Coordinates of C-alpha atoms in Angstrom, one line a residue:
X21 CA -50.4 11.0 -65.5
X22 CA -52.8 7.9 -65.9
X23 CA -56.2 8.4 -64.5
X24 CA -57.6 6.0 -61.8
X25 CA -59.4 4.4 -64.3
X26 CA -56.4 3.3 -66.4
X27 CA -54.5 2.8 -62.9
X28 CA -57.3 0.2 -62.0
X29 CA -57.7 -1.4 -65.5
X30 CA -53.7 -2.1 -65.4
X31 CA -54.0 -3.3 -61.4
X32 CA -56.6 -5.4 -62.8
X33 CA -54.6 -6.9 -65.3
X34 CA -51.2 -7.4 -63.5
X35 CA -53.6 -9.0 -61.0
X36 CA -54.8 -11.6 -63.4
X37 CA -51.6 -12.4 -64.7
X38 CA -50.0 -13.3 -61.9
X39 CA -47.8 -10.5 -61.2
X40 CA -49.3 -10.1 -57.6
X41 CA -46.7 -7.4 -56.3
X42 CA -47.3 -5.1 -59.2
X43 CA -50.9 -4.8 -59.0
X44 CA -51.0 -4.4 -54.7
X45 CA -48.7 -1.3 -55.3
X46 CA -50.9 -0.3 -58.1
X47 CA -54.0 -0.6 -55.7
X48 CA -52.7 1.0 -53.0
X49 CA -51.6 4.4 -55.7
X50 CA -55.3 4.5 -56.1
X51 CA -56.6 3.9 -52.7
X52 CA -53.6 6.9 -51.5
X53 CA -55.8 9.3 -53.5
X54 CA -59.3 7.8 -53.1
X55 CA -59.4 5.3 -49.5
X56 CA -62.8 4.6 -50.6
X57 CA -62.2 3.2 -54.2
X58 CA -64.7 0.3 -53.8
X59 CA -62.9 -1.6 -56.7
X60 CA -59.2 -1.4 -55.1
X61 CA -60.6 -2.4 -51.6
X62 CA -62.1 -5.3 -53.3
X63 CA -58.7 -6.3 -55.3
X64 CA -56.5 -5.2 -52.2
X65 CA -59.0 -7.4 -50.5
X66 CA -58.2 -10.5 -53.3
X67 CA -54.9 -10.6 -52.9
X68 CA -55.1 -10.7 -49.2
X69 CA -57.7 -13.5 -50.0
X70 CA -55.3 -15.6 -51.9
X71 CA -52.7 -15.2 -49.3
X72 CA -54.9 -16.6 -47.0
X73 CA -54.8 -13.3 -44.7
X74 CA -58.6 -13.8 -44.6
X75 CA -59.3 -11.1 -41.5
X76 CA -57.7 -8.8 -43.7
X77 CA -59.7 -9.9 -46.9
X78 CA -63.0 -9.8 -44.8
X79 CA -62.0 -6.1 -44.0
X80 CA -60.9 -4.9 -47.4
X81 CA -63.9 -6.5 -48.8
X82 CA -66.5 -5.7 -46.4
X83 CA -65.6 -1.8 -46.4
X84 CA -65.9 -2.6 -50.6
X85 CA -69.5 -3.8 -49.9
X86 CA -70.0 -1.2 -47.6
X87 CA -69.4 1.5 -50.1
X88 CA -71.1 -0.1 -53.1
X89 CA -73.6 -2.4 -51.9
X90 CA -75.3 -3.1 -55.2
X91 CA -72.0 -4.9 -56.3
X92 CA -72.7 -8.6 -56.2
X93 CA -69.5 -9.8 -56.6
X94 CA -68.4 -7.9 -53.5
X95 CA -70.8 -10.1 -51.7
X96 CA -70.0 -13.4 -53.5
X97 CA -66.1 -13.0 -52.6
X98 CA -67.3 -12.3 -48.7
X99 CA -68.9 -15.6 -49.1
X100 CA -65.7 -17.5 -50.6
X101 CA -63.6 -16.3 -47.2
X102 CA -66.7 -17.1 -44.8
X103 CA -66.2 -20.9 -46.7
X104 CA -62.5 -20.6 -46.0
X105 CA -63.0 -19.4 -42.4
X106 CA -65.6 -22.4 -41.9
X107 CA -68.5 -20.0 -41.0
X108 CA -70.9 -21.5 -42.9
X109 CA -74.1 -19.6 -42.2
X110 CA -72.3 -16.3 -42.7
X111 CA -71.4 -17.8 -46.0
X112 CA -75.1 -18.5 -46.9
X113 CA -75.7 -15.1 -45.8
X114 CA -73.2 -13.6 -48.2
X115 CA -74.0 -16.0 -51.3
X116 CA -77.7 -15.1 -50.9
X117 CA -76.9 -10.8 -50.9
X118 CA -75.0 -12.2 -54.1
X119 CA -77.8 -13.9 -56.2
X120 CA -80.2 -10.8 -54.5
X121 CA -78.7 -8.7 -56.8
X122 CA -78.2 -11.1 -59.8
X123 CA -80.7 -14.1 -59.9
X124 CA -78.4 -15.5 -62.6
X125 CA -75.5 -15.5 -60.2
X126 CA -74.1 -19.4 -61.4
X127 CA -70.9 -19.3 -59.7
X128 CA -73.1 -17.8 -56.2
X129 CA -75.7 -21.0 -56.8
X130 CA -73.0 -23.1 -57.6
X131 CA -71.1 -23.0 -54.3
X132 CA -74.6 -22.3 -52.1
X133 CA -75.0 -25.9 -53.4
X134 CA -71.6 -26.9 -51.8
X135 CA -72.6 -25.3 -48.5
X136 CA -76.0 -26.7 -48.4
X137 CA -74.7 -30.5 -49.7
X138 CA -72.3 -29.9 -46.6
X139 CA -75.0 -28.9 -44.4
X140 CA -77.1 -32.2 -45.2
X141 CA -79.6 -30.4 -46.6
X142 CA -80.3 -32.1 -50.2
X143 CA -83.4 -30.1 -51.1
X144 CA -81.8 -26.9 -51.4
X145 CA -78.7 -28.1 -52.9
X146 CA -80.3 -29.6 -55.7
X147 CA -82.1 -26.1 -56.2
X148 CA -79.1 -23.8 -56.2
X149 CA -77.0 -26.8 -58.3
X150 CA -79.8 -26.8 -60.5
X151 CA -79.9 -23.1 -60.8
X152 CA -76.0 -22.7 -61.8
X153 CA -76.7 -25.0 -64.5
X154 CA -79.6 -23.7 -65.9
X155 CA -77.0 -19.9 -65.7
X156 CA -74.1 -21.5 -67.0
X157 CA -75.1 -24.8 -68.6
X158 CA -71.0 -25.8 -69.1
X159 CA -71.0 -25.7 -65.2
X160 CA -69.2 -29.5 -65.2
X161 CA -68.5 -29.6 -61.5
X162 CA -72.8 -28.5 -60.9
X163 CA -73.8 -31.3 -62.9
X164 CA -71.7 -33.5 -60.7
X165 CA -72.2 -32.5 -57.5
X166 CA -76.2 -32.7 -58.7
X167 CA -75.7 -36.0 -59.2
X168 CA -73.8 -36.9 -55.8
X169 CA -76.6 -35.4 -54.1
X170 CA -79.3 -37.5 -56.2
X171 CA -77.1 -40.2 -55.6
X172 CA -77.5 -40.5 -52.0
X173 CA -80.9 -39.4 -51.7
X174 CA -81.8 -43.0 -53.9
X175 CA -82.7 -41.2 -57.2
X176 CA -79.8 -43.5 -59.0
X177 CA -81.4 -42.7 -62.1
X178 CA -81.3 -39.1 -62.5
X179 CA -77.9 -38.9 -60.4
X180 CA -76.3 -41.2 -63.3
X181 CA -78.0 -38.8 -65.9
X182 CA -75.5 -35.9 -64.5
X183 CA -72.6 -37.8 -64.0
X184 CA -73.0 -38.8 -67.7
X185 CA -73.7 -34.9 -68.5
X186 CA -70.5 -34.1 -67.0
X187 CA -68.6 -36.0 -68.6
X188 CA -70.3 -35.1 -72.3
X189 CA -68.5 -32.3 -71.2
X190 CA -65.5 -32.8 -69.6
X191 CA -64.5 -36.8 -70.9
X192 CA -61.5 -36.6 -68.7
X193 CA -63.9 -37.4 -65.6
X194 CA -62.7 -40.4 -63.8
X195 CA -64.4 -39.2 -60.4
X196 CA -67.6 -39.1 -62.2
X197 CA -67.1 -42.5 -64.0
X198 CA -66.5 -43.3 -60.5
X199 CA -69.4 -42.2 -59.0
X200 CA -71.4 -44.0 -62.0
X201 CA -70.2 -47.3 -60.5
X202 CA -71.1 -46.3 -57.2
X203 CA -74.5 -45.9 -58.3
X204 CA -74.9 -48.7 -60.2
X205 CA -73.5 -50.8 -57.8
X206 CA -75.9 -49.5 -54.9
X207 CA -79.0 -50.3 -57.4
X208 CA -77.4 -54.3 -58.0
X209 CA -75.5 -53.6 -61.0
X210 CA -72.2 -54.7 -59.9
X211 CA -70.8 -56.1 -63.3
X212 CA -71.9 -52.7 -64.7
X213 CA -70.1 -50.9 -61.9
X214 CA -66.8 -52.8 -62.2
X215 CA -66.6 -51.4 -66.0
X216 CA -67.5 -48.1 -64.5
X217 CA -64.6 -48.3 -62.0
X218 CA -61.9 -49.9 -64.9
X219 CA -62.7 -46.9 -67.3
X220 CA -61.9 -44.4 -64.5
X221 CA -59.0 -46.4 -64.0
X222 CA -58.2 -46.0 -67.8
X223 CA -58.3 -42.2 -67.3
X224 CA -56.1 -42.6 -63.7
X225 CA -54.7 -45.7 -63.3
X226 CA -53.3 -44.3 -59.9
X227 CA -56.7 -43.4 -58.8
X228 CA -57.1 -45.1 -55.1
X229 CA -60.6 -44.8 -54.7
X230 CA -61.8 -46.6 -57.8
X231 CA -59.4 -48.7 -57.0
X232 CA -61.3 -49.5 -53.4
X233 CA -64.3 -49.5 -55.3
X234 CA -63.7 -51.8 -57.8
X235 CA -61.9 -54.1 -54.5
X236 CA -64.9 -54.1 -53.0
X237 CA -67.1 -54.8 -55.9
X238 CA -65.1 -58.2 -56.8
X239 CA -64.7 -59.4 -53.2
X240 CA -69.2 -58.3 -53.6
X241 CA -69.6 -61.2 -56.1
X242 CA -67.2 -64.0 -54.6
X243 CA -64.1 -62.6 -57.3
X244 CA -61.0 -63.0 -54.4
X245 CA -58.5 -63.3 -56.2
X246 CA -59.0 -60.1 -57.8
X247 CA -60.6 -58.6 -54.9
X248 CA -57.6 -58.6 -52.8
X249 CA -54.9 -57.2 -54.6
X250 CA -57.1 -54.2 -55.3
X251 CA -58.0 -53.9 -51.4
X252 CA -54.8 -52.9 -50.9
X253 CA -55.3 -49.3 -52.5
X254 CA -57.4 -48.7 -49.3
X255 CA -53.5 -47.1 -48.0
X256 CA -53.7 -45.1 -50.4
X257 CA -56.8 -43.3 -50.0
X258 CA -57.0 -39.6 -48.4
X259 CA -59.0 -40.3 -45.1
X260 CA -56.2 -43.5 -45.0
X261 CA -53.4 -41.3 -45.4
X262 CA -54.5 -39.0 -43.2
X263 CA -54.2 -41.2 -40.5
X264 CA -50.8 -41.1 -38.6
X265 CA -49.7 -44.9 -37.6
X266 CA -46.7 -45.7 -35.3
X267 CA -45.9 -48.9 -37.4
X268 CA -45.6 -47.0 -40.9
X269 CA -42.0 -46.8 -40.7
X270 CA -41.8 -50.6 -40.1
X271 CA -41.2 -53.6 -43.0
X272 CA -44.6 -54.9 -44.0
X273 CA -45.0 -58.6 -43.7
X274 CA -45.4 -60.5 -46.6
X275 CA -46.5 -64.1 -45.2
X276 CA -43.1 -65.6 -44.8
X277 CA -41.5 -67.0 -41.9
X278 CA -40.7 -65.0 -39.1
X279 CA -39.3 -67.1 -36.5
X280 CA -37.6 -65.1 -34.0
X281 CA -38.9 -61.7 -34.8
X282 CA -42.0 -60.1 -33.2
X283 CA -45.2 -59.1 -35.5
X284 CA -47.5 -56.7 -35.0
X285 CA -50.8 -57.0 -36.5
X286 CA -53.3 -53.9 -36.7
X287 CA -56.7 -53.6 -37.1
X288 CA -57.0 -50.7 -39.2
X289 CA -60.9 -50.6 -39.5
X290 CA -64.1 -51.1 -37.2
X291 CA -65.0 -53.6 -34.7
X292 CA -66.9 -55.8 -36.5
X293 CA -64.0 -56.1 -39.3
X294 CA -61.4 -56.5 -36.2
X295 CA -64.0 -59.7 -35.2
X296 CA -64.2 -61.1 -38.5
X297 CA -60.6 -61.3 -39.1
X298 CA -58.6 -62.1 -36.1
X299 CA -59.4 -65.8 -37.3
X300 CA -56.6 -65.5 -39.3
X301 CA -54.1 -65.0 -36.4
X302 CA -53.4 -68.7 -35.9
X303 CA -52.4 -69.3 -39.1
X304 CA -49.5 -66.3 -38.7
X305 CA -48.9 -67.4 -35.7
X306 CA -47.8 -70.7 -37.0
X307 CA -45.5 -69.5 -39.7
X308 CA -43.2 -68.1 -36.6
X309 CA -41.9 -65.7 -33.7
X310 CA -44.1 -63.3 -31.4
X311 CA -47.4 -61.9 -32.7
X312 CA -49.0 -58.9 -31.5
X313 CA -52.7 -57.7 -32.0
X314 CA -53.1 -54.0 -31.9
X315 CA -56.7 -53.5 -31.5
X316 CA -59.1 -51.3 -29.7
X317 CA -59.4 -51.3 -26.3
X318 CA -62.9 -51.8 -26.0
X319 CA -62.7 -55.5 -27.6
X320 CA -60.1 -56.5 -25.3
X321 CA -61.8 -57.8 -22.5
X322 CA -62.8 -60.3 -25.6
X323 CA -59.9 -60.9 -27.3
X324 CA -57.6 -61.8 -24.3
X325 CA -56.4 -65.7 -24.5
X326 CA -57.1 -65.4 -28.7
X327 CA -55.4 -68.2 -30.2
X328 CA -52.4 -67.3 -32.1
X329 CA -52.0 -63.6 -30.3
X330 CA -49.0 -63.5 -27.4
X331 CA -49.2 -59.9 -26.5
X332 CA -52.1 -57.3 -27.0
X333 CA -52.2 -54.0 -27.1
X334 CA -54.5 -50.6 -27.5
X335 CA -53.9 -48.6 -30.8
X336 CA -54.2 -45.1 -28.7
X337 CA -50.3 -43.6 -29.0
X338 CA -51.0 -42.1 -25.3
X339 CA -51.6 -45.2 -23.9
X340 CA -49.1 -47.3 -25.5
X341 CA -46.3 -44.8 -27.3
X342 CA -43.9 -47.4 -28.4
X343 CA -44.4 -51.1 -29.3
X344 CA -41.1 -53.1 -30.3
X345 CA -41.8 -54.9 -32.9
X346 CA -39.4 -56.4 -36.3
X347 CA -42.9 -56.8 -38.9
X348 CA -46.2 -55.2 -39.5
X349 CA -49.3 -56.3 -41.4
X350 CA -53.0 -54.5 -41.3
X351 CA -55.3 -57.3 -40.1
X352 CA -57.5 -56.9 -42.8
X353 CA -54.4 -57.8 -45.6
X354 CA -54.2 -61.4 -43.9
X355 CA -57.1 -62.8 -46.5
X356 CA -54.9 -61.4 -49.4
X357 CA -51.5 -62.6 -47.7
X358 CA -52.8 -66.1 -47.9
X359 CA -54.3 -65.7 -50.8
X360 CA -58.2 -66.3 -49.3
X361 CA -60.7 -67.9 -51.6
X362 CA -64.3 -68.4 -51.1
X363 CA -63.6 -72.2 -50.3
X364 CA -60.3 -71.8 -48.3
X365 CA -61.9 -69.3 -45.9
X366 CA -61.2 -70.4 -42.4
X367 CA -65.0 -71.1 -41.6
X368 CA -64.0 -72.7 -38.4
X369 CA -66.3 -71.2 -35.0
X370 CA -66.4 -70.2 -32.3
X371 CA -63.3 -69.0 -32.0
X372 CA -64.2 -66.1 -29.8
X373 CA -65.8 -67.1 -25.8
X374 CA -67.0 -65.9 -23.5
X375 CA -66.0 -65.9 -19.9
X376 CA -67.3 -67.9 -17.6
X377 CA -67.9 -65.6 -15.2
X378 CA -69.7 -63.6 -17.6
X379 CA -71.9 -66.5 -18.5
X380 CA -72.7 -67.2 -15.1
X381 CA -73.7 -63.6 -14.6
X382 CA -76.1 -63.7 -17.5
X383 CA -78.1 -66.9 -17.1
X384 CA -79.3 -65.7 -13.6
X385 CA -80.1 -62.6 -15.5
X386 CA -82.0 -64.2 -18.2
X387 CA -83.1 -67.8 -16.9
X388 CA -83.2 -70.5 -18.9
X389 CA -87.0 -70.7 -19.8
X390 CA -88.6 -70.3 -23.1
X391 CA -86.9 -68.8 -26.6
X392 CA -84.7 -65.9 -25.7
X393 CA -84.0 -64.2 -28.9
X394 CA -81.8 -61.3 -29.0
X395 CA -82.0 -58.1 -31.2
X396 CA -79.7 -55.8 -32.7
X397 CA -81.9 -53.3 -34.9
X398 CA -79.5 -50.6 -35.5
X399 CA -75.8 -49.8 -36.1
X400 CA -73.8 -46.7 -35.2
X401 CA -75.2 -43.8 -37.0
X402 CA -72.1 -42.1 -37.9
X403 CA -71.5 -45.1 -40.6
X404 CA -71.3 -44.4 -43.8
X405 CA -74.6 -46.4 -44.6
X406 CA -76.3 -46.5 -41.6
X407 CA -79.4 -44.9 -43.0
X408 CA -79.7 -48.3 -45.2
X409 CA -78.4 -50.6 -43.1
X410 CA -80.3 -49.9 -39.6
X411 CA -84.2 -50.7 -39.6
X412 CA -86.7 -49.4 -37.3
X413 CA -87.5 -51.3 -33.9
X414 CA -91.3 -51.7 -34.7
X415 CA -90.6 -54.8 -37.2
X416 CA -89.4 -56.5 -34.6
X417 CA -92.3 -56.2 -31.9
X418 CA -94.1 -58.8 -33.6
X419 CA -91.6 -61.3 -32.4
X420 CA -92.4 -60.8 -28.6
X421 CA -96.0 -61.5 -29.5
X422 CA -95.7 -65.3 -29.5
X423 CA -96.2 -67.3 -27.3
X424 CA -93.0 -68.3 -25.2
X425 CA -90.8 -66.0 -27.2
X426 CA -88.6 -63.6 -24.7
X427 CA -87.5 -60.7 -26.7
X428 CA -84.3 -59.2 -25.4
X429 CA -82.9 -55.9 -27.0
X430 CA -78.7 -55.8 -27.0
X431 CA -78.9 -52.3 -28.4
X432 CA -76.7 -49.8 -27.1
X433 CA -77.1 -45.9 -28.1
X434 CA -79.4 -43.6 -29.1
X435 CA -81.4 -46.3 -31.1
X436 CA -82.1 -48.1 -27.7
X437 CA -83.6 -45.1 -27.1
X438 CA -86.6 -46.4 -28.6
X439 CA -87.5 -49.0 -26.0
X440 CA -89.1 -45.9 -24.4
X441 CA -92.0 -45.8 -26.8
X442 CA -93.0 -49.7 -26.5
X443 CA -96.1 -50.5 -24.1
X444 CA -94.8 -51.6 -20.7
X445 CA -96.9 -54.8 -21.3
X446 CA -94.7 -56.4 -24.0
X447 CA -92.4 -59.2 -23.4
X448 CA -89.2 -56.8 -24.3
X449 CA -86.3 -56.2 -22.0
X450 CA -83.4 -54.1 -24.0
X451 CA -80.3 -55.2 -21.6
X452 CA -78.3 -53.1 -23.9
X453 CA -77.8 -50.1 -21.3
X454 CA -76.9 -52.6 -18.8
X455 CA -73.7 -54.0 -20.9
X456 CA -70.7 -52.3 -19.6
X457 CA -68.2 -53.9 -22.0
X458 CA -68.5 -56.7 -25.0
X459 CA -68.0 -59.3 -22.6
X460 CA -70.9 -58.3 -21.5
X461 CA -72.5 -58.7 -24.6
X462 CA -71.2 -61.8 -25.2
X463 CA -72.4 -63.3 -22.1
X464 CA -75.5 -62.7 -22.7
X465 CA -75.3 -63.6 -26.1
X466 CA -74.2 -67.4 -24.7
X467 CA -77.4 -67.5 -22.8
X468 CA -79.3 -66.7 -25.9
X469 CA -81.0 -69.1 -28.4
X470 CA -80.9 -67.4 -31.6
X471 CA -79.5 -63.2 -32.1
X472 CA -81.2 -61.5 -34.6
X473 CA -79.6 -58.6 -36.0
X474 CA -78.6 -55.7 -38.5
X475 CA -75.2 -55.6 -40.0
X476 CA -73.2 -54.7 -36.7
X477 CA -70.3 -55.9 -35.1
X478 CA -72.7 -57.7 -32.8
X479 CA -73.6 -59.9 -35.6
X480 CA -70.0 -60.6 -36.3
X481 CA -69.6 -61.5 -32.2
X482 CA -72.3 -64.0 -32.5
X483 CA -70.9 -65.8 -35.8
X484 CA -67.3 -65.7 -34.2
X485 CA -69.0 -67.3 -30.8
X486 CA -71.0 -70.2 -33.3
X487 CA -74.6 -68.7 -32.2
X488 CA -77.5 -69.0 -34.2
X489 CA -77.8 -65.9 -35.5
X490 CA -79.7 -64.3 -38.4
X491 CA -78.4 -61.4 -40.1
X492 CA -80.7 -58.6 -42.0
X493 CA -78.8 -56.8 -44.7
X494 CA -80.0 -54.1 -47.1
X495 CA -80.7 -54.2 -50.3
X496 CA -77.0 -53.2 -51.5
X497 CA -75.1 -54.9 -48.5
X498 CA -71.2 -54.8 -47.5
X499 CA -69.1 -57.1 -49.5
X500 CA -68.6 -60.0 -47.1
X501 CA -71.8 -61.1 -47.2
X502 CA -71.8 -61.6 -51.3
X503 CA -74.6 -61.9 -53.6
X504 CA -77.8 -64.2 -53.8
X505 CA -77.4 -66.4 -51.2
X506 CA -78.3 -67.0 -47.8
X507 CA -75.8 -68.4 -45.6
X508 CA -71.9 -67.1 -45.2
X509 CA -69.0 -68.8 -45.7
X510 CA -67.4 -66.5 -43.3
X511 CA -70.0 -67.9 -40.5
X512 CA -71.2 -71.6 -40.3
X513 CA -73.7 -70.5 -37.8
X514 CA -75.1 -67.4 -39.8
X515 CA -78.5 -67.1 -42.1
X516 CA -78.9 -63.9 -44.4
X517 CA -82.0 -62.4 -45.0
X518 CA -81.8 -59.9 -47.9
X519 CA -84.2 -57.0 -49.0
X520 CA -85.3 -57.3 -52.3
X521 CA -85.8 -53.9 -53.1
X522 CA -84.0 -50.8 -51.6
X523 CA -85.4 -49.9 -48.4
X524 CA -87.9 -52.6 -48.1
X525 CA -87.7 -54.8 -44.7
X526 CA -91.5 -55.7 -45.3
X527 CA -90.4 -58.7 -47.5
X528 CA -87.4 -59.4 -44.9
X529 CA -89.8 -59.7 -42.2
X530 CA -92.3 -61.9 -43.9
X531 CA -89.7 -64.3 -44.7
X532 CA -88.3 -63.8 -41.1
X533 CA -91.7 -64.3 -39.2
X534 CA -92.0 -67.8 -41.1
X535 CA -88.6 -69.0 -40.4
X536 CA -88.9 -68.0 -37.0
X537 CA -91.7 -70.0 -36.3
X538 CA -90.5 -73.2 -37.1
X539 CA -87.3 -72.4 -35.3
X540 CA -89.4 -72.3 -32.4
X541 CA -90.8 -75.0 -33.1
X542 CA -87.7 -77.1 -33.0
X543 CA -86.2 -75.0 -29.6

């Protein structure tokens, strides 16, 4: 008869090699003459891991822990199911027993790292990433996720530095080739980054996202007519195919005729995108039959009456479950349909209004005395890049210091939130809490004579309506509003002011101030 010992060390092996049934019976002959074998709880414990039966894993493991305590890797595999059981906290808890025991813990480091990274807390990511690199210096993925962390706290140099040591060591990296162009793109580099992006792409030439990237890149420096043919691997992302659509099943339009069919055109991104481009809708309504915008509701008090759309409807299935339709197109394919370049873009405004009765309501709300500027200081904070592309209120005080100027806030959220702080003195008024809808928004806008705002779809609404409107972009903007020059192509109306250096509205604002003050000048 084989001892437990040998029992265990043949479990163990069966267990390694796949041969999952062999080793659970094995297991269990060991725990039927010792129910407190610590190592047969904890393999027991694996394989219910691996089948996902995680209650049963947390048991089998936890009684493991229970009996040897000084076991780290007891600990370390309680952490892995708390991660798979979304607990996070309890799987911080269990990591930290882990490297307790063993400082040099790389794999318990390693995926601390991944929980704090999750958690939004950088500092202590970058120690415990650190960590399993200096423990096991061949850890590819720690040098990676070291630099994605770097990478998005603005240390592009040092972030790039990993990416390239992960690669040293795995060359087959196309994510981190990825993430180099990201970076270098971010710091201004955007040739750089498209070579970036196109050697991932030589490593994956199915690879969606550095696809996207490199889309976004091109259509950054004015390159359409690569740009669009690459935007189209935005489908083909994971969040984008994640997304359930009604109209999937349906032909996609290619930008032929369609008379006597019905088209449905979707806006398949945010609001300000949905402004931008329903200026395309003429242009397919002209090439035949019935077109219908699916957009979201709360833009439709605006976008009733657009030229070229006969029906509109709200994207929310519960509120509209069916939509008979021959055709679909995503709204934002239309530049690529007709084959957009940067001087065929249809520049023509406003072709967004607003209502009259709107209009009406405003003026008596805001007069008609003096230079009423408008303000739009921050975006939504769930964005991606929010933290770049918002700027604090206080820049903007200055403004309501001259003479004449009335400063009116059309901030909505927890940003307008701030309006709390200024001195009741100051010629402010944020009517932002008092907009029930867009139209709103844009009536006031009407009454306006100049908007001043961050990238938000309130700058879009202003363009699309022909207001003055000056538009404040960080230092690595979105790729409509291109590279090194001040006005847009997309808006007649529109004046960029840039940053010059990451995170610097200083040098905005001084150029802002001056400009401003001759504008007044000629109100």
């Amino acid at each position: 008869m084989m001892s437990r010992v040998k029992i265990f060390e043949q479990a163990s092996q069966h267990h390694h090699d796949g041969r999952l049934r062999e080793a659970e019976s094995l297991y269990w002959q060991i725990l039927e003459k010792d129910p407190n074998h610590p190592e047969a709880l904890h393999g027991l414990g694996l394989l219910a891991f691996q089948a996902k039966k995680y209650d049963i894993a947390l048991d089998l493991i936890g009684r493991a822990a229970t009996q040897n305590p000084a076991t780290p890797q007891f600990h370390y595999n309680l952490g892995l199911i708390w991660v798979a059981l979304k607990k996070p906290e309890k799987a911080v808890a269990a990591l930290g027993r882990a490297i307790k025991i063993k400082s040099d813990y790389g794999d318990a480091h390693y995926n601390l790292g991944i929980l704090f990274q999750a958690q939004d807390e950088p500092d202590q990511a970058i120690i415990h990433f650190r960590q399993a690199i200096q423990f096991q210096p061949q850890a590819v993925d720690a040098y990676y996720n070291l630099g994605n962390v770097l990478k998005n706290l603005g240390q592009f140099e040092e972030a790039i530095e990993n990416y390239k040591n992960a690669i040293k060591l795995k060359p087959d990296f196309p994510e981190a080739l990825n993430n180099i162009g990201l970076t270098l793109k971010e710091q201004g580099h955007v040739a750089a980054a498209i070579k970036c992006y196109s050697r991932a792409l030589e490593h994956r030439p199915d690879f969606a996202e550095a696809h996207w990237n490199r889309a976004l890149a091109y259509l950054l420096v004015g390159n359409f007519r690569d740009g669009w043919p690459e935007y189209e691997w935005r489908f083909r992302r994971g969040d984008w195919q994640r997304t359930p659509r009604r109209h999937q099943s349906k032909t996609t339009w290619d930008g032929s005729n369609f008379e006597g069919k019905r088209l449905l055109v979707y806006a398949e991104q945010g609001l300000g995108d949905t402004l931008q481009f329903v200026r395309y809708l003429p242009r397919v309504k002209a090439l035949g039959g019935k077109v219908i915008l699916e957009a979201s509701r709360t833009l439709h008090g605006l976008l009733e009456g657009l030229a070229g759309v006969d029906e509109l409807v709200d994207p929310n299935l519960k509120n509209t479950p069916s939509i008979d339709h021959d055709l679909s197109v995503p709204l934002l394919s239309l530049p690529g349909i007709f084959k957009t370049e940067l001087d065929t873009i249809p520049g023509t405004v406003p072709y967004i209004f607003a209502s009259n009765d709107k209009i009406d309501l405003w003026r008596k709300c805001l007069g008609e005395d003096g230079f009423r500027v408008g303000v739009v200081w921050a975006g939504r904070p769930e964005h991606k890049n929010d933290r770049n592309r918002s700027c604090p209120l206080e820049w903007f005080i200055p403004l309501a210091g001259i003479d004449g100027v009335q400063l009116y806030g059309l901030q909505k959220g927890a940003a307008a939130l701030e309006v709390a702080d200024l001195p009741e003195s100051l010629n402010f008024t944020n009517l932002g809490d008092e907009f029930e809808n867009f139209p709103d928004t844009a009536g006031a806008i009407e009454n306006l004579d100049l908007v001043i705002s961050v990238d938000t779809a309130v700058a879009h609404l202003a363009g699309a309506m022909g207001k003055p409107v000056w538009v404040l972009l960080p230092y690595a903007p979105d790729w409509r509003w291109l590279v090194d020059r001040q006005d847009s192509p997309w808006y007649p109306t529109m004046t960029l002011f840039r940053q010059k250096t990451a995170g610097d509205w200083g040098v905005v604002f001084d150029r802002l101030m001056k400009e401003f003050v001759l504008a007044k000048k000629v109100h």
